[in-house]
Amino acid sequence: MSRKRIIEKENFFLVEERKGSGPLIIQSSGYTSDERAIKEPWILTQFRTIPHSDRSHLPDPVIFKHNNLLPYRYLDCNVWTLYFRPECQGLENALEEFSRYYATLTEKPILLGYSKGGLFFGSLTECLEDLKIALIAPTVKTITGDEEEMLRRLNNKAQNARIKEKLIIALVKKVVKIIGSRRPIDKDMSMGSEFIKKHTFKNLANNHSLLIIGRGSQESWIDKMCYKFGQLLELPKDSDGMTEIPEIQAQDMVVVSATHMTIMEDPATDLKLFKFVWDFTK
């Protein structure tokens, strides 16, 4: 197995997923990682991250890749994945550095951002123009980056809950404490953060943009689990289980029947992303 090429920056790094002669794609799910996690078996990353509550120099645990259904599986694309570094002190820091890096590229990439990666790439529209950008379930309105607020809402929900639901809430609280983030970069995506106030996506529709959002699906057990998680966190019924429906506009927008956890596996998402990338394929 050949070693993956890595471009190192102060707040993030890029990993080459696939070489190709077609369009350049930079994708991100917004995960925090390190170069070691890219090279080592997945289970080893869990052993070195989950036991530690202080992850200021460690990657996120339980990182799942969403590469299997992205459009480059059909097309001859040059694909890179962006990860934030554990030492990154905020989305604003990463945004400023990525904007400078973007300006140096002779070929302007197609940006595919899922979850916090969608929030990050979408915020580029405040400082860059003529972007080719697809956002999938961007965390524009979420509390999942704020562990304290999540636990507060779970405790509030438990006060009037029945015994069965109290047990479920107790289990969810343990999961939140195990995999929850205390990073500044994740708190930046929480509702009311200074980053969210500053970056409103007002210019998104003026770029080559696609927005894909999920809405209230309960088709699979994963959907039901994600939707229940959203209910416990007192999110609106039409949320995707982790984020509220964002009030932003893009050139093209599609709503799919999926939750935050399954939207990347939805055939409608796959088809829309394929068409979006195909439009820029020569």
mmCIF file of C-alpha atoms in Angstrom:
data_model
loop_
_atom_site.group_PDB
_atom_site.id
_atom_site.type_symbol
_atom_site.label_atom_id
_atom_site.label_comp_id
_atom_site.label_asym_id
_atom_site.label_seq_id
_atom_site.Cartn_x
_atom_site.Cartn_y
_atom_site.Cartn_z
ATOM 1 C CA MET A 1 0.000 0.000 0.000
ATOM 2 C CA SER A 2 1.444 3.342 -1.045
ATOM 3 C CA ARG A 3 1.729 6.067 1.560
ATOM 4 C CA LYS A 4 -0.736 8.908 1.234
ATOM 5 C CA ARG A 5 0.590 12.352 0.431
ATOM 6 C CA ILE A 6 -0.019 14.939 3.156
ATOM 7 C CA ILE A 7 0.053 18.733 2.914
ATOM 8 C CA GLU A 8 0.789 20.149 6.355
ATOM 9 C CA LYS A 9 -0.516 23.492 7.588
ATOM 10 C CA GLU A 10 -0.618 25.068 11.038
ATOM 11 C CA ASN A 11 -4.360 24.605 11.708
ATOM 12 C CA PHE A 12 -5.226 21.791 9.312
ATOM 13 C CA PHE A 13 -3.690 19.246 7.001
ATOM 14 C CA LEU A 14 -4.763 17.713 3.700
ATOM 15 C CA VAL A 15 -4.555 14.017 2.824
ATOM 16 C CA GLU A 16 -4.575 12.793 -0.768
ATOM 17 C CA GLU A 17 -7.308 10.169 -1.134
ATOM 18 C CA ARG A 18 -7.161 9.612 -4.875
ATOM 19 C CA LYS A 19 -5.075 10.790 -7.814
ATOM 20 C CA GLY A 20 -6.803 11.771 -11.024
ATOM 21 C CA SER A 21 -6.640 14.011 -14.053
ATOM 22 C CA GLY A 22 -10.145 15.366 -13.554
ATOM 23 C CA PRO A 23 -11.326 18.157 -11.250
ATOM 24 C CA LEU A 24 -9.656 18.846 -7.922
ATOM 25 C CA ILE A 25 -11.909 18.057 -4.936
ATOM 26 C CA ILE A 26 -11.275 19.015 -1.326
ATOM 27 C CA GLN A 27 -13.706 17.317 1.035
ATOM 28 C CA SER A 28 -14.144 17.598 4.786
ATOM 29 C CA SER A 29 -16.429 16.252 7.478
ATOM 30 C CA GLY A 30 -14.887 18.677 9.955
ATOM 31 C CA TYR A 31 -13.057 16.027 11.940
ATOM 32 C CA THR A 32 -10.057 16.788 14.099
ATOM 33 C CA SER A 33 -7.276 14.309 13.502
ATOM 34 C CA ASP A 34 -3.521 13.873 13.256
ATOM 35 C CA GLU A 35 -1.155 12.254 10.774
ATOM 36 C CA ARG A 36 -0.722 9.215 13.006
ATOM 37 C CA ALA A 37 -4.450 8.428 12.862
ATOM 38 C CA ILE A 38 -4.297 8.495 9.062
ATOM 39 C CA LYS A 39 -1.633 5.784 9.046
ATOM 40 C CA GLU A 40 -2.595 3.526 11.950
ATOM 41 C CA PRO A 41 -5.477 1.008 12.266
ATOM 42 C CA TRP A 42 -8.757 2.581 13.376
ATOM 43 C CA ILE A 43 -8.929 0.598 16.629
ATOM 44 C CA LEU A 44 -5.539 1.892 17.771
ATOM 45 C CA THR A 45 -6.768 5.465 17.447
ATOM 46 C CA GLN A 46 -9.659 4.609 19.768
ATOM 47 C CA PHE A 47 -7.340 3.125 22.385
ATOM 48 C CA ARG A 48 -5.190 6.242 22.476
ATOM 49 C CA THR A 49 -8.032 8.794 22.436
ATOM 50 C CA ILE A 50 -11.138 7.552 24.269
ATOM 51 C CA PRO A 51 -9.480 7.139 27.731
ATOM 52 C CA HIS A 52 -8.380 10.805 27.709
ATOM 53 C CA SER A 53 -10.714 13.683 28.533
ATOM 54 C CA ASP A 54 -8.004 16.159 27.516
ATOM 55 C CA ARG A 55 -7.631 15.763 23.751
ATOM 56 C CA SER A 56 -5.816 19.019 23.083
ATOM 57 C CA HIS A 57 -3.114 17.003 21.312
ATOM 58 C CA LEU A 58 -5.232 14.023 20.246
ATOM 59 C CA PRO A 59 -7.659 13.383 17.374
ATOM 60 C CA ASP A 60 -11.400 12.929 17.655
ATOM 61 C CA PRO A 61 -12.443 9.394 18.598
ATOM 62 C CA VAL A 62 -14.908 7.330 16.559
ATOM 63 C CA ILE A 63 -14.169 9.022 13.238
ATOM 64 C CA PHE A 64 -16.130 7.430 10.411
ATOM 65 C CA LYS A 65 -15.178 7.981 6.791
ATOM 66 C CA HIS A 66 -17.804 9.007 4.236
ATOM 67 C CA ASN A 67 -15.787 8.251 1.136
ATOM 68 C CA ASN A 68 -17.701 5.262 -0.233
ATOM 69 C CA LEU A 69 -20.602 7.172 -1.811
ATOM 70 C CA LEU A 70 -19.004 10.423 -2.829
ATOM 71 C CA PRO A 71 -19.070 11.231 -6.559
ATOM 72 C CA TYR A 72 -15.390 10.694 -7.215
ATOM 73 C CA ARG A 73 -15.978 6.944 -7.196
ATOM 74 C CA TYR A 74 -17.457 7.402 -10.687
ATOM 75 C CA LEU A 75 -15.180 10.151 -11.979
ATOM 76 C CA ASP A 76 -11.484 10.657 -12.596
ATOM 77 C CA CYS A 77 -10.949 13.243 -9.846
ATOM 78 C CA ASN A 78 -8.039 14.407 -7.742
ATOM 79 C CA VAL A 79 -9.391 14.128 -4.195
ATOM 80 C CA TRP A 80 -8.032 15.444 -0.903
ATOM 81 C CA THR A 81 -9.535 15.334 2.599
ATOM 82 C CA LEU A 82 -9.108 18.227 5.024
ATOM 83 C CA TYR A 83 -8.710 17.509 8.747
ATOM 84 C CA PHE A 84 -8.338 20.073 11.503
ATOM 85 C CA ARG A 85 -5.359 19.723 13.810
ATOM 86 C CA PRO A 86 -5.942 19.088 17.549
ATOM 87 C CA GLU A 87 -3.979 22.273 18.284
ATOM 88 C CA CYS A 88 -6.259 24.462 16.134
ATOM 89 C CA GLN A 89 -7.728 27.116 18.415
ATOM 90 C CA GLY A 90 -10.796 27.971 16.367
ATOM 91 C CA LEU A 91 -12.583 27.826 13.046
ATOM 92 C CA GLU A 92 -11.637 31.456 12.389
ATOM 93 C CA ASN A 93 -7.937 30.576 12.592
ATOM 94 C CA ALA A 94 -8.394 27.699 10.165
ATOM 95 C CA LEU A 95 -10.574 29.805 7.873
ATOM 96 C CA GLU A 96 -7.972 32.547 7.541
ATOM 97 C CA GLU A 97 -5.210 30.042 6.830
ATOM 98 C CA PHE A 98 -7.266 28.052 4.325
ATOM 99 C CA SER A 99 -8.241 31.255 2.500
ATOM 100 C CA ARG A 100 -4.549 32.031 2.019
ATOM 101 C CA TYR A 101 -3.875 28.472 0.854
ATOM 102 C CA TYR A 102 -6.837 28.602 -1.554
ATOM 103 C CA ALA A 103 -5.410 31.753 -3.164
ATOM 104 C CA THR A 104 -2.200 29.877 -4.034
ATOM 105 C CA LEU A 105 -3.976 27.102 -5.964
ATOM 106 C CA THR A 106 -3.747 27.372 -9.737
ATOM 107 C CA GLU A 107 -6.753 25.048 -10.084
ATOM 108 C CA LYS A 108 -9.645 26.127 -7.903
ATOM 109 C CA PRO A 109 -11.120 23.072 -6.165
ATOM 110 C CA ILE A 110 -14.653 21.819 -5.762
ATOM 111 C CA LEU A 111 -15.357 21.999 -2.033
ATOM 112 C CA LEU A 112 -17.525 19.254 -0.532
ATOM 113 C CA GLY A 113 -18.342 19.879 3.109
ATOM 114 C CA TYR A 114 -20.361 17.639 5.390
ATOM 115 C CA SER A 115 -21.416 18.583 8.948
ATOM 116 C CA LYS A 116 -18.788 20.886 10.521
ATOM 117 C CA GLY A 117 -16.907 20.666 7.234
ATOM 118 C CA GLY A 118 -19.986 22.206 5.610
ATOM 119 C CA LEU A 119 -20.020 25.021 8.135
ATOM 120 C CA PHE A 120 -16.321 25.638 7.513
ATOM 121 C CA PHE A 121 -16.472 25.665 3.710
ATOM 122 C CA GLY A 122 -19.717 27.639 3.692
ATOM 123 C CA SER A 123 -18.071 30.351 5.753
ATOM 124 C CA LEU A 124 -15.503 30.838 3.001
ATOM 125 C CA THR A 125 -18.187 32.649 1.014
ATOM 126 C CA GLU A 126 -17.682 35.603 3.357
ATOM 127 C CA CYS A 127 -14.123 36.120 2.113
ATOM 128 C CA LEU A 128 -13.818 34.368 -1.293
ATOM 129 C CA GLU A 129 -15.754 34.595 -4.553
ATOM 130 C CA ASP A 130 -16.736 32.290 -7.418
ATOM 131 C CA LEU A 131 -16.556 29.159 -5.268
ATOM 132 C CA LYS A 132 -17.671 25.697 -6.375
ATOM 133 C CA ILE A 133 -19.148 24.450 -3.150
ATOM 134 C CA ALA A 134 -21.526 21.708 -1.975
ATOM 135 C CA LEU A 135 -22.678 21.628 1.640
ATOM 136 C CA ILE A 136 -24.300 18.558 3.183
ATOM 137 C CA ALA A 137 -26.079 19.024 6.530
ATOM 138 C CA PRO A 138 -23.847 21.923 7.624
ATOM 139 C CA THR A 139 -23.867 22.482 11.379
ATOM 140 C CA VAL A 140 -25.161 26.031 11.178
ATOM 141 C CA LYS A 141 -27.644 25.556 14.034
ATOM 142 C CA THR A 142 -26.487 22.891 16.483
ATOM 143 C CA ILE A 143 -25.490 22.432 20.108
ATOM 144 C CA THR A 144 -23.412 19.318 19.538
ATOM 145 C CA GLY A 145 -20.171 21.282 19.822
ATOM 146 C CA ASP A 146 -21.016 22.431 23.352
ATOM 147 C CA GLU A 147 -20.746 19.526 25.786
ATOM 148 C CA GLU A 148 -21.943 21.550 28.769
ATOM 149 C CA GLU A 149 -25.111 22.667 26.955
ATOM 150 C CA MET A 150 -25.812 19.122 25.775
ATOM 151 C CA LEU A 151 -25.549 17.774 29.328
ATOM 152 C CA ARG A 152 -27.701 20.620 30.652
ATOM 153 C CA ARG A 153 -30.464 19.770 28.171
ATOM 154 C CA LEU A 154 -30.227 16.060 28.930
ATOM 155 C CA ASN A 155 -30.495 16.732 32.672
ATOM 156 C CA ASN A 156 -33.469 18.991 32.028
ATOM 157 C CA LYS A 157 -35.143 16.271 29.950
ATOM 158 C CA ALA A 158 -34.506 13.670 32.657
ATOM 159 C CA GLN A 159 -36.358 15.629 35.345
ATOM 160 C CA ASN A 160 -39.820 14.730 34.077
ATOM 161 C CA ALA A 161 -38.938 11.554 32.197
ATOM 162 C CA ARG A 162 -40.220 8.071 32.957
ATOM 163 C CA ILE A 163 -37.852 5.380 34.220
ATOM 164 C CA LYS A 164 -37.172 3.885 30.764
ATOM 165 C CA GLU A 165 -36.337 7.271 29.271
ATOM 166 C CA LYS A 166 -34.197 8.174 32.296
ATOM 167 C CA LEU A 167 -32.086 5.084 31.601
ATOM 168 C CA ILE A 168 -31.751 6.088 27.945
ATOM 169 C CA ILE A 169 -30.737 9.612 28.949
ATOM 170 C CA ALA A 170 -28.160 8.258 31.403
ATOM 171 C CA LEU A 171 -26.647 6.156 28.593
ATOM 172 C CA VAL A 172 -26.601 9.126 26.183
ATOM 173 C CA LYS A 173 -24.872 11.257 28.825
ATOM 174 C CA LYS A 174 -22.128 8.659 29.159
ATOM 175 C CA VAL A 175 -21.662 8.608 25.387
ATOM 176 C CA VAL A 176 -21.509 12.415 25.286
ATOM 177 C CA LYS A 177 -18.853 12.431 28.009
ATOM 178 C CA ILE A 178 -16.816 9.775 26.209
ATOM 179 C CA ILE A 179 -16.856 11.165 22.673
ATOM 180 C CA GLY A 180 -17.960 14.739 23.309
ATOM 181 C CA SER A 181 -15.655 17.563 22.354
ATOM 182 C CA ARG A 182 -14.258 20.290 24.544
ATOM 183 C CA ARG A 183 -12.372 21.899 21.678
ATOM 184 C CA PRO A 184 -12.737 25.619 20.867
ATOM 185 C CA ILE A 185 -13.138 24.665 17.203
ATOM 186 C CA ASP A 186 -16.282 22.663 17.999
ATOM 187 C CA LYS A 187 -17.775 25.275 20.291
ATOM 188 C CA ASP A 188 -17.482 27.640 17.317
ATOM 189 C CA MET A 189 -20.242 25.688 15.555
ATOM 190 C CA SER A 190 -22.682 25.913 18.487
ATOM 191 C CA MET A 191 -25.670 28.234 18.269
ATOM 192 C CA GLY A 192 -24.820 31.688 19.569
ATOM 193 C CA SER A 193 -21.058 31.419 19.040
ATOM 194 C CA GLU A 194 -19.161 34.439 17.759
ATOM 195 C CA PHE A 195 -18.197 32.470 14.656
ATOM 196 C CA ILE A 196 -21.842 31.732 13.805
ATOM 197 C CA LYS A 197 -22.800 35.365 14.388
ATOM 198 C CA LYS A 198 -20.058 36.565 12.053
ATOM 199 C CA HIS A 199 -20.527 34.071 9.233
ATOM 200 C CA THR A 200 -24.105 34.068 7.999
ATOM 201 C CA PHE A 201 -23.695 32.389 4.568
ATOM 202 C CA LYS A 202 -25.275 35.469 3.000
ATOM 203 C CA ASN A 203 -23.131 35.102 -0.141
ATOM 204 C CA LEU A 204 -23.621 31.362 -0.617
ATOM 205 C CA ALA A 205 -26.232 31.765 -3.366
ATOM 206 C CA ASN A 206 -23.867 34.050 -5.304
ATOM 207 C CA ASN A 207 -21.470 31.127 -5.814
ATOM 208 C CA HIS A 208 -21.778 27.803 -7.652
ATOM 209 C CA SER A 209 -23.456 26.259 -4.627
ATOM 210 C CA LEU A 210 -25.461 23.194 -3.626
ATOM 211 C CA LEU A 211 -27.086 22.700 -0.225
ATOM 212 C CA ILE A 212 -28.342 19.273 0.871
ATOM 213 C CA ILE A 213 -30.212 18.975 4.151
ATOM 214 C CA GLY A 214 -31.936 16.091 5.922
ATOM 215 C CA ARG A 215 -35.321 16.244 7.543
ATOM 216 C CA GLY A 216 -36.889 14.055 10.215
ATOM 217 C CA SER A 217 -36.420 10.557 8.787
ATOM 218 C CA GLN A 218 -37.107 7.481 10.921
ATOM 219 C CA GLU A 219 -36.679 4.833 8.252
ATOM 220 C CA SER A 220 -33.729 2.875 9.694
ATOM 221 C CA TRP A 221 -32.639 2.071 13.225
ATOM 222 C CA ILE A 222 -29.787 4.565 12.817
ATOM 223 C CA ASP A 223 -32.317 7.244 11.790
ATOM 224 C CA LYS A 224 -34.487 6.426 14.791
ATOM 225 C CA MET A 225 -31.482 6.587 17.112
ATOM 226 C CA CYS A 226 -30.342 9.924 15.677
ATOM 227 C CA TYR A 227 -33.872 11.348 15.757
ATOM 228 C CA LYS A 228 -34.300 10.237 19.379
ATOM 229 C CA PHE A 229 -30.993 11.906 20.210
ATOM 230 C CA GLY A 230 -32.356 15.152 18.762
ATOM 231 C CA GLN A 231 -35.535 14.829 20.794
ATOM 232 C CA LEU A 232 -33.575 14.374 24.007
ATOM 233 C CA LEU A 233 -31.616 17.521 23.164
ATOM 234 C CA GLU A 234 -34.898 19.370 22.604
ATOM 235 C CA LEU A 235 -34.303 20.027 18.904
ATOM 236 C CA PRO A 236 -37.300 20.779 16.640
ATOM 237 C CA LYS A 237 -39.204 17.792 15.237
ATOM 238 C CA ASP A 238 -38.098 18.556 11.676
ATOM 239 C CA SER A 239 -34.379 18.578 12.594
ATOM 240 C CA ASP A 240 -31.935 16.010 11.241
ATOM 241 C CA GLY A 241 -31.237 14.735 14.751
ATOM 242 C CA MET A 242 -28.205 16.923 15.341
ATOM 243 C CA THR A 243 -28.885 20.260 13.659
ATOM 244 C CA GLU A 244 -31.891 22.449 13.115
ATOM 245 C CA ILE A 245 -32.923 23.242 9.550
ATOM 246 C CA PRO A 246 -30.603 26.084 8.464
ATOM 247 C CA GLU A 247 -32.143 29.301 7.157
ATOM 248 C CA ILE A 248 -29.668 29.780 4.326
ATOM 249 C CA GLN A 249 -29.994 29.948 0.551
ATOM 250 C CA ALA A 250 -27.931 28.291 -2.186
ATOM 251 C CA GLN A 251 -28.187 28.208 -5.969
ATOM 252 C CA ASP A 252 -29.589 24.699 -5.673
ATOM 253 C CA MET A 253 -31.093 23.090 -2.597
ATOM 254 C CA VAL A 254 -32.507 19.629 -1.950
ATOM 255 C CA VAL A 255 -34.171 18.138 1.118
ATOM 256 C CA VAL A 256 -33.691 14.391 1.578
ATOM 257 C CA SER A 257 -35.419 12.006 3.945
ATOM 258 C CA ALA A 258 -32.426 11.265 6.144
ATOM 259 C CA THR A 259 -30.863 12.162 9.459
ATOM 260 C CA HIS A 260 -27.457 13.663 10.106
ATOM 261 C CA MET A 261 -25.990 10.188 10.501
ATOM 262 C CA THR A 262 -27.411 8.709 7.269
ATOM 263 C CA ILE A 263 -27.540 11.636 4.855
ATOM 264 C CA MET A 264 -24.193 10.722 3.262
ATOM 265 C CA GLU A 265 -25.494 7.223 2.487
ATOM 266 C CA ASP A 266 -28.732 8.463 0.928
ATOM 267 C CA PRO A 267 -29.018 7.789 -2.858
ATOM 268 C CA ALA A 268 -30.498 11.255 -3.425
ATOM 269 C CA THR A 269 -27.404 12.826 -1.833
ATOM 270 C CA ASP A 270 -25.147 10.663 -3.980
ATOM 271 C CA LEU A 271 -26.962 11.592 -7.196
ATOM 272 C CA LYS A 272 -26.984 15.315 -6.434
ATOM 273 C CA LEU A 273 -23.287 15.357 -5.588
ATOM 274 C CA PHE A 274 -22.463 13.402 -8.726
ATOM 275 C CA LYS A 275 -24.350 15.891 -10.919
ATOM 276 C CA PHE A 276 -22.732 18.807 -9.123
ATOM 277 C CA VAL A 277 -19.200 17.505 -9.716
ATOM 278 C CA TRP A 278 -20.034 16.372 -13.261
ATOM 279 C CA ASP A 279 -20.895 19.942 -14.226
ATOM 280 C CA PHE A 280 -17.251 20.907 -13.589
ATOM 281 C CA THR A 281 -15.755 17.865 -15.306
ATOM 282 C CA LYS A 282 -14.154 18.627 -18.660
#
